[in-house]
CSV table of C-alpha atoms in Angstrom, one decimal:
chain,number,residue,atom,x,y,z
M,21,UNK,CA,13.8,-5.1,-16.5
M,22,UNK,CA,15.1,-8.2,-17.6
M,23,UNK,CA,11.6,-9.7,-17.8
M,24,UNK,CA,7.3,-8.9,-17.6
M,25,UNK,CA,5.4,-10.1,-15.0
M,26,UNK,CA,1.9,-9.3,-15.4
M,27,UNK,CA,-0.4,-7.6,-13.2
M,28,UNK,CA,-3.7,-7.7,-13.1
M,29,UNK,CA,-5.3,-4.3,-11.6
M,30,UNK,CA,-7.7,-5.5,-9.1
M,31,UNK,CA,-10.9,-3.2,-8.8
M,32,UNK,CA,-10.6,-1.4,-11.4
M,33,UNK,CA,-13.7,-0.1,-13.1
M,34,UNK,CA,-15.3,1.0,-9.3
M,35,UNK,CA,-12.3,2.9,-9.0
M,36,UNK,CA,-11.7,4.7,-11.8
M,37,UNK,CA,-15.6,5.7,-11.7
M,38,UNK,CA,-15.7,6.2,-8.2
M,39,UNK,CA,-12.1,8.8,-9.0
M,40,UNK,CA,-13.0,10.4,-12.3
M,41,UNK,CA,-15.6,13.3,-11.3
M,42,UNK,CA,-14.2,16.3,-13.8
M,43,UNK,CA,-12.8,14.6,-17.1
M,44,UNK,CA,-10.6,18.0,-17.4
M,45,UNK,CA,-9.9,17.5,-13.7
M,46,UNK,CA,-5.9,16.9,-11.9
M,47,UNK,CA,-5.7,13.3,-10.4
M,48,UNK,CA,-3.3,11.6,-8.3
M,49,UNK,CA,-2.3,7.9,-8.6
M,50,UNK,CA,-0.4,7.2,-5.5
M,51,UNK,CA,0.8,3.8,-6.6
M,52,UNK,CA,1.5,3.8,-10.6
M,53,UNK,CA,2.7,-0.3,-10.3
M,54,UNK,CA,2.1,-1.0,-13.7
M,55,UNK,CA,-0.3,1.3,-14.9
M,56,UNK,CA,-3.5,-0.3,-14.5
M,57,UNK,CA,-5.4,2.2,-13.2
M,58,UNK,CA,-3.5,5.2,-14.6
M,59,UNK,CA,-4.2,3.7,-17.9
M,60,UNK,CA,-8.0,3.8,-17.3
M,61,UNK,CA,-8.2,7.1,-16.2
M,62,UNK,CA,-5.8,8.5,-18.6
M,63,UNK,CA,-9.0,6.8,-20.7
M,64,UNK,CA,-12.0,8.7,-19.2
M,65,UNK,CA,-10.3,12.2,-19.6
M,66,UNK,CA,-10.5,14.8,-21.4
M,67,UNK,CA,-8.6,17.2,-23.7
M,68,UNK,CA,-7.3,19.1,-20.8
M,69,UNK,CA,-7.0,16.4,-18.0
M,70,UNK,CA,-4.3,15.3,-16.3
M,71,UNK,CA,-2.9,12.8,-14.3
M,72,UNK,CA,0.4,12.7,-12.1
M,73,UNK,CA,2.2,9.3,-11.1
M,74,UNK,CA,4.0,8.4,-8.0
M,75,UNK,CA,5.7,5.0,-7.1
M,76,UNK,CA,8.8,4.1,-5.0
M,77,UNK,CA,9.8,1.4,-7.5
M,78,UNK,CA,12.5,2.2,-10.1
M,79,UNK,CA,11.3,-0.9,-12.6
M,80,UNK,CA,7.5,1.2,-12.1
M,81,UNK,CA,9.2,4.2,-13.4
M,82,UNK,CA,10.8,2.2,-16.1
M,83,UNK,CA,8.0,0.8,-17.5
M,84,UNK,CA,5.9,4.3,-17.0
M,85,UNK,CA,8.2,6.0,-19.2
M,86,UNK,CA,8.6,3.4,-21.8
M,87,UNK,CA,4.5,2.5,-21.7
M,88,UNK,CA,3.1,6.0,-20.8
M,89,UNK,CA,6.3,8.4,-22.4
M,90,UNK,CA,4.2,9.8,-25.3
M,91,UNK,CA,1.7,10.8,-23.1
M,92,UNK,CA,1.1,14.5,-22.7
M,93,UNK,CA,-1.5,14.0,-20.1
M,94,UNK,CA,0.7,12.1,-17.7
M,95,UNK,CA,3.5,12.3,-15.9
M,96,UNK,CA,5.3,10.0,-12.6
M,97,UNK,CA,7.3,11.0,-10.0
M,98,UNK,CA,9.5,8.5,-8.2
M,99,UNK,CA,9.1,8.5,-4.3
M,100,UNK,CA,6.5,7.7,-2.0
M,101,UNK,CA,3.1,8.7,-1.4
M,102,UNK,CA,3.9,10.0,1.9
M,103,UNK,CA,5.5,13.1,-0.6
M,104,UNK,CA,2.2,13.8,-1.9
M,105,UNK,CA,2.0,17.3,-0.8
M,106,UNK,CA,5.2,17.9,-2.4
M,107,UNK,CA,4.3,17.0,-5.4
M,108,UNK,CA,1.3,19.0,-5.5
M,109,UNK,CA,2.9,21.8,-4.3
M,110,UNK,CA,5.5,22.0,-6.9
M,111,UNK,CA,3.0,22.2,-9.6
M,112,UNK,CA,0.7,24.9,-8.0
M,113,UNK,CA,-1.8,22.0,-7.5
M,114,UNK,CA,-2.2,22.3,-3.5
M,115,UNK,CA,-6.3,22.6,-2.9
M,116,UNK,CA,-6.9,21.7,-6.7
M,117,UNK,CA,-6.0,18.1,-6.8
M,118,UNK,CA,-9.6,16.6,-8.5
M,119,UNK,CA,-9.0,13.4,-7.2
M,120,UNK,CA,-6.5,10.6,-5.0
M,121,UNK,CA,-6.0,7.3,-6.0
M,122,UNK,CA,-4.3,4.7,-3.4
M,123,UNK,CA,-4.2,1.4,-4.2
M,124,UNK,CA,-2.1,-0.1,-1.2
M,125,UNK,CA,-0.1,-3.6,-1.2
M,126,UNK,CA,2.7,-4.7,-3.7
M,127,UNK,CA,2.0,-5.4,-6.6
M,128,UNK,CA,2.1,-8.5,-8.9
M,129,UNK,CA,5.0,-8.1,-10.6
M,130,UNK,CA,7.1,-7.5,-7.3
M,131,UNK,CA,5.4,-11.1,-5.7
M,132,UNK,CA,6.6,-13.0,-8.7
M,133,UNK,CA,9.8,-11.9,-9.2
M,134,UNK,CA,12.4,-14.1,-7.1
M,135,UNK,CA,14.9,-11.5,-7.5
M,136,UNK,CA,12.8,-8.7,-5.6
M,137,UNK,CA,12.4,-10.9,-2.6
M,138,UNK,CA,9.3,-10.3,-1.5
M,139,UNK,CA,8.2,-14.3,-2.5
M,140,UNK,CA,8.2,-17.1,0.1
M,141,UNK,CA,7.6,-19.6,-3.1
M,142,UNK,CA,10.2,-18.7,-5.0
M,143,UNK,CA,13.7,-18.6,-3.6
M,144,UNK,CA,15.7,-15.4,-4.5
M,145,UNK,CA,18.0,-12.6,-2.7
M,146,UNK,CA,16.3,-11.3,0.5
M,147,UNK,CA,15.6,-7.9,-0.3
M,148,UNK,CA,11.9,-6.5,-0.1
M,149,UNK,CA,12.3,-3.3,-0.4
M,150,UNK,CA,9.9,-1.4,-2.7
M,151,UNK,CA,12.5,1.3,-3.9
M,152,UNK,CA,15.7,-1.0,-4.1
M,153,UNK,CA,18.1,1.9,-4.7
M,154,UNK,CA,17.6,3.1,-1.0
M,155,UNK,CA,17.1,1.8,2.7
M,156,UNK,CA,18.0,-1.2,4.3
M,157,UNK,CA,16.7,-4.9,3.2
M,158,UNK,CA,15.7,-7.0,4.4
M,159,UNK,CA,18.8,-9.3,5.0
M,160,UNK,CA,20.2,-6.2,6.4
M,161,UNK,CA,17.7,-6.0,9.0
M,162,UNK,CA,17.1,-10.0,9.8
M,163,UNK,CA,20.5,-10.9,10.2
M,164,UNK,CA,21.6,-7.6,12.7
M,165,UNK,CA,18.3,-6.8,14.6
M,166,UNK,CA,17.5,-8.3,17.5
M,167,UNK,CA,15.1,-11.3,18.9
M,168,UNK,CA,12.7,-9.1,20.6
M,169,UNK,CA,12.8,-6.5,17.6
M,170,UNK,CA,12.4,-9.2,15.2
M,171,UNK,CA,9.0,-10.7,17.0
M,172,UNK,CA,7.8,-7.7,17.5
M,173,UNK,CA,7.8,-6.8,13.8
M,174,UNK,CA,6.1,-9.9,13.1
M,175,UNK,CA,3.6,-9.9,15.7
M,176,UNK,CA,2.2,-5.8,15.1
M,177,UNK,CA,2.8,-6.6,11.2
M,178,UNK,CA,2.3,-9.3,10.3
M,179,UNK,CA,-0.4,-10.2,13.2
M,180,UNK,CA,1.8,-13.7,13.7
M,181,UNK,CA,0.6,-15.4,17.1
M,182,UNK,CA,4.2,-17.4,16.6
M,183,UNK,CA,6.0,-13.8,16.3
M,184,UNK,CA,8.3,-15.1,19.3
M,185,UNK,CA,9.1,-19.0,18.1
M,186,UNK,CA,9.9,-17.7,14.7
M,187,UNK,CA,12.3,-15.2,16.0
M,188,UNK,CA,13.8,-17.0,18.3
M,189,UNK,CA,14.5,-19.4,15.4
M,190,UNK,CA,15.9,-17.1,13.1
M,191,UNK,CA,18.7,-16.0,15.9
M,192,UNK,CA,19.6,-19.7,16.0
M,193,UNK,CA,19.9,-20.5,12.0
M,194,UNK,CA,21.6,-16.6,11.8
M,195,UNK,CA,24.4,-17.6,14.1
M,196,UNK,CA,25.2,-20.6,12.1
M,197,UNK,CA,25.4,-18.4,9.1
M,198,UNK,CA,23.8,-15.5,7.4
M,199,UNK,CA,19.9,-15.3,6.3
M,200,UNK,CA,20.4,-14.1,2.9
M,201,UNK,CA,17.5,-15.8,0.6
M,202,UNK,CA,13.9,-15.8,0.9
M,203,UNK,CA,13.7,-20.1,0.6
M,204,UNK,CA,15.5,-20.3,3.7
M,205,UNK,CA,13.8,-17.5,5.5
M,206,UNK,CA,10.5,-19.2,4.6
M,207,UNK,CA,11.8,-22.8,5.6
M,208,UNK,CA,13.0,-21.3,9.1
M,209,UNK,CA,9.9,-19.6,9.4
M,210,UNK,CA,7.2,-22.6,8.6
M,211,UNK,CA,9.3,-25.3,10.6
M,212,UNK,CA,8.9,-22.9,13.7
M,213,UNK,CA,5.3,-22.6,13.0
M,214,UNK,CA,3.3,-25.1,15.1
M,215,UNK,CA,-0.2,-24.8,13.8
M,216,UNK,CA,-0.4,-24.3,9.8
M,217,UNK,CA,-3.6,-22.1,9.1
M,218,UNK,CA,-5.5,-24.0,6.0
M,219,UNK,CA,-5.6,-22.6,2.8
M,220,UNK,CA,-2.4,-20.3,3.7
M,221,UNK,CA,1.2,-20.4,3.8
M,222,UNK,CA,2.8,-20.9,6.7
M,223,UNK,CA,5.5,-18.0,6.1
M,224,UNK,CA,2.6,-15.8,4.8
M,225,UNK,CA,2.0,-13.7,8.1
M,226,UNK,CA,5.6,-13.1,8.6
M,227,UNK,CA,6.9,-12.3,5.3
M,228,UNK,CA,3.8,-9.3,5.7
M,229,UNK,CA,5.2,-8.1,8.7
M,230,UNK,CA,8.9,-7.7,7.7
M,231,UNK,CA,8.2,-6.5,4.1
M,232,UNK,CA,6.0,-3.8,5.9
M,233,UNK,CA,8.9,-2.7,7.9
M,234,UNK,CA,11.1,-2.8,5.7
M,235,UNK,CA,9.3,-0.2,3.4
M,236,UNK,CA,7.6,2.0,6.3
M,237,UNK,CA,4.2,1.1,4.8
M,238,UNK,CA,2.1,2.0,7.5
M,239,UNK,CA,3.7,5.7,8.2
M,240,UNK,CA,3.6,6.2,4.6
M,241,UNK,CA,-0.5,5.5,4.4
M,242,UNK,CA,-0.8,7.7,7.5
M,243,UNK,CA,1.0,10.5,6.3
M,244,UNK,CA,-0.2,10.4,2.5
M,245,UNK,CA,-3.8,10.5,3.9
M,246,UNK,CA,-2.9,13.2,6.1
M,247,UNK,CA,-1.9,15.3,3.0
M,248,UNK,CA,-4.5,14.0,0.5
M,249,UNK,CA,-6.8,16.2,2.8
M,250,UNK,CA,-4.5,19.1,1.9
M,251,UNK,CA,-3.9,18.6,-1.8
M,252,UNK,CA,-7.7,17.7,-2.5
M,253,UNK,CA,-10.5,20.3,-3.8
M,254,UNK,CA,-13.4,21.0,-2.3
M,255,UNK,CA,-15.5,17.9,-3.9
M,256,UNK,CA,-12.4,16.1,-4.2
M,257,UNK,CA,-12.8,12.7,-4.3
M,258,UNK,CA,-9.9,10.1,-2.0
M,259,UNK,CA,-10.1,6.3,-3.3
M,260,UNK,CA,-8.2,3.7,-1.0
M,261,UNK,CA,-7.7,0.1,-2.1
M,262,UNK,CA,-6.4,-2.0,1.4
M,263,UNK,CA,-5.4,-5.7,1.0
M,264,UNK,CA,-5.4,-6.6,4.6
M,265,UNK,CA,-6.6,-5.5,8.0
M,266,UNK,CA,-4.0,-3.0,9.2
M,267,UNK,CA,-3.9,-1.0,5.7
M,268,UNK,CA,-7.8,-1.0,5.9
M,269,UNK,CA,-8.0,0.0,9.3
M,270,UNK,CA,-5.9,3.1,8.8
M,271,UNK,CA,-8.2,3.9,6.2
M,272,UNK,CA,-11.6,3.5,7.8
M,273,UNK,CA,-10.4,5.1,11.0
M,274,UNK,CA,-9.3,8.2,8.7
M,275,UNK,CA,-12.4,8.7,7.3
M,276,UNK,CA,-14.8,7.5,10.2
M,277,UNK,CA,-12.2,10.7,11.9
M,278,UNK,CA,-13.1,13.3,9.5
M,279,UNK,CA,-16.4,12.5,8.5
M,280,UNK,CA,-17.6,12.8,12.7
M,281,UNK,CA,-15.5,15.9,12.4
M,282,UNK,CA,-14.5,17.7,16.3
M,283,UNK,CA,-14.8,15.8,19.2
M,284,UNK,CA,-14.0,18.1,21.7
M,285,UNK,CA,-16.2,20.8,22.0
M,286,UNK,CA,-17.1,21.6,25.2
M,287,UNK,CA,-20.5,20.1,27.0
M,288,UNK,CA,-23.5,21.5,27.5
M,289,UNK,CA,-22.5,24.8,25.0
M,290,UNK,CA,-25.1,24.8,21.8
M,291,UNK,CA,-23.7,24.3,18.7
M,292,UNK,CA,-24.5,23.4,14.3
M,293,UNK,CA,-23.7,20.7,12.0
M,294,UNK,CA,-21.2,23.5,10.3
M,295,UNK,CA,-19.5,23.8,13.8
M,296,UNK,CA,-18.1,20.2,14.1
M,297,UNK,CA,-15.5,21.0,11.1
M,298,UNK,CA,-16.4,17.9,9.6
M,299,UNK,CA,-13.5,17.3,6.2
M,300,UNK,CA,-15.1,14.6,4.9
M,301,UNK,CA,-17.9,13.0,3.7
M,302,UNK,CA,-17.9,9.3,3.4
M,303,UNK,CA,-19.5,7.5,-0.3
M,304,UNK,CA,-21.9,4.3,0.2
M,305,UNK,CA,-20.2,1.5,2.2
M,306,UNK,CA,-16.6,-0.6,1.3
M,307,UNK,CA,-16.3,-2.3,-1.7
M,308,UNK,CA,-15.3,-5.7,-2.8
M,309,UNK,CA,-14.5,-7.5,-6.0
M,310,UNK,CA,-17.3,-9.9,-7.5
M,311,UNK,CA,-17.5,-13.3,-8.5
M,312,UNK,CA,-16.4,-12.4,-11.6
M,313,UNK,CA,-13.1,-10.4,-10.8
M,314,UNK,CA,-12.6,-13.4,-8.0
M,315,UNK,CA,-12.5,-16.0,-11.0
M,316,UNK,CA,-10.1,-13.9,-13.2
M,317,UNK,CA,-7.8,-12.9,-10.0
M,318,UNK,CA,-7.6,-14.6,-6.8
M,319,UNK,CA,-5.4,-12.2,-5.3
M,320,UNK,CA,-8.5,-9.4,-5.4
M,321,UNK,CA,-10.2,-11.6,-2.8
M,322,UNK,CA,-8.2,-9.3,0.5
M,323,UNK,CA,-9.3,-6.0,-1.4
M,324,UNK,CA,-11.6,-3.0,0.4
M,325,UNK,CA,-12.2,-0.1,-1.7
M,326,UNK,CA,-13.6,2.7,0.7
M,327,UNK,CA,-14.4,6.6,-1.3
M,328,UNK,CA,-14.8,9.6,0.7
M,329,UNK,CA,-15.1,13.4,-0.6
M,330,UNK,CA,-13.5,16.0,0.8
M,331,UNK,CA,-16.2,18.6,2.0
M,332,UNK,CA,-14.6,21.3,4.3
């Protein structure tokens, strides 16, 4: 890493109480970025705690193992969530995990680096992927896929009403020569964008949908929370941190599953509570940062913090 960029964890107090049940307890952080949260709950445990890692980033790992090295508590894996189960597994911890943190999105150091690519202000190399060492990026993708692949990414994604201007536009600037930087991505994208929301950029929506492609975001949050119900306790405790709708609505719709429990038993046979194989059991309603955190970081002003324990 050639330089910091600082990142400011957003909820993190209501997490890391909402998490940290069993100070002696095993806990998951899904998404070390730079360490915010695993920092504070490093803090609240005990003697006998621990705390595992993960992140797809290689510049997280760095920074975990030159920030976190001399800590005999923790330890990071590099890969995704959606290996969670793997993880667990290879240290005996499937059923005994204490706790899952998730706290979705990119992080801050990622936006303001030009030379990630994930920034439609600042013009860099069009890359976006979250683990740069694998994959396809970006530039890969934009300047071989085609027009109707392209809108569709930015209209499921990205929820762009435009999805079909802008990609039409970006087959006619590719053909005069290769999309390679994120500057003039974002110009192609706001001069074939009609009707500028206010308050956001015009490239916002788009640059969403194609960075969440890129990195398989979605699948990954479906398949991590699939396995968190494997890897967690009886008691254990899932905290998810969504920054927009589609991340949010994974989450709510996975909880709002296993908190109803079975839906088809068959009519008009009696049956209990205990029955319905409910897994979860959902904590007080979504959170959202205050005033205050809103002052300090305008970026926590997308966040929803939803807890659920697992009870079955």
């Amino acid at each position: 890493m050639t330089q910091e960029f600082i990142h400011t964890t957003v909820l993190l107090q209501e997490a890391v109480d909402a998490l940290v049940t069993d100070p002696s307890g095993f806990y998951i952080d899904g998404t070390f970025g730079r360490g915010g949260h695993s920092s504070k709950i490093i803090q609240t445990l005990g003697p006998d705690g621990r705390l595992m890692a993960i992140d797809k980033d290689p510049e997280a790992i760095a920074y975990a193992q030159a920030h976190f090295g001399d800590e005999p508590r923790f330890e990071i894996e590099h890969g995704s969530f959606s290996e969670i189960s793997h993880f667990a597994e290879t240290r005996g911890m499937r059923g005994k995990v204490t706790g899952v943190l998730l706290d979705l999105g990119v992080s801050s150091p990622q936006l303001d680096d030009p030379q990630r690519g994930f920034s439609f202000m600042h013009d860099g190399p069009l890359d976006m992927r979250m683990n740069t060492s694998v994959g396809e990026s970006a530039a890969e993708w934009i300047n071989r896929a085609s027009e109707a692949e392209i809108a569709d990414v930015l209209y499921h994604y990205g929820e762009e009403r435009f999805s079909r201007r802008m990609a039409k536009a970006i087959i006619m600037e590719r053909q005069t020569s290769p999309i390679l930087t994120t500057g003039r991505l974002a110009k192609i994208i706001t001069d074939a964008n009609p009707r500028w929301e206010k308050g956001k950029n015009p490239a916002t929506r788009a640059f969403q949908g194609i960075r969440i492609h890129i990195n398989k975001e979605l699948d990954d949050i479906e398949q991590c929370l699939d396995q968190a119900l494997d890897v967690l306790a009886i008691g254990g405790v899932l905290v998810v941190i969504s920054f927009h709708s589609l991340e949010d609505r994974i989450a709510k719709r996975f909880i709002r599953k296993h908190v109803k429990g079975d839906e088809h038993l068959p009519t008009g046979v009696p049956f209990t509570q205990s029955m319905l194989n409910q897994r979860l059991r959902s904590v007080g309603k979504a959170i959202r940062a205050g005033k205050d955190e809103l002052n300090v970081n305008p970026r926590a002003r997308s966040a929803v913090m939803r807890v659920a324990v697992k009870c079955a």
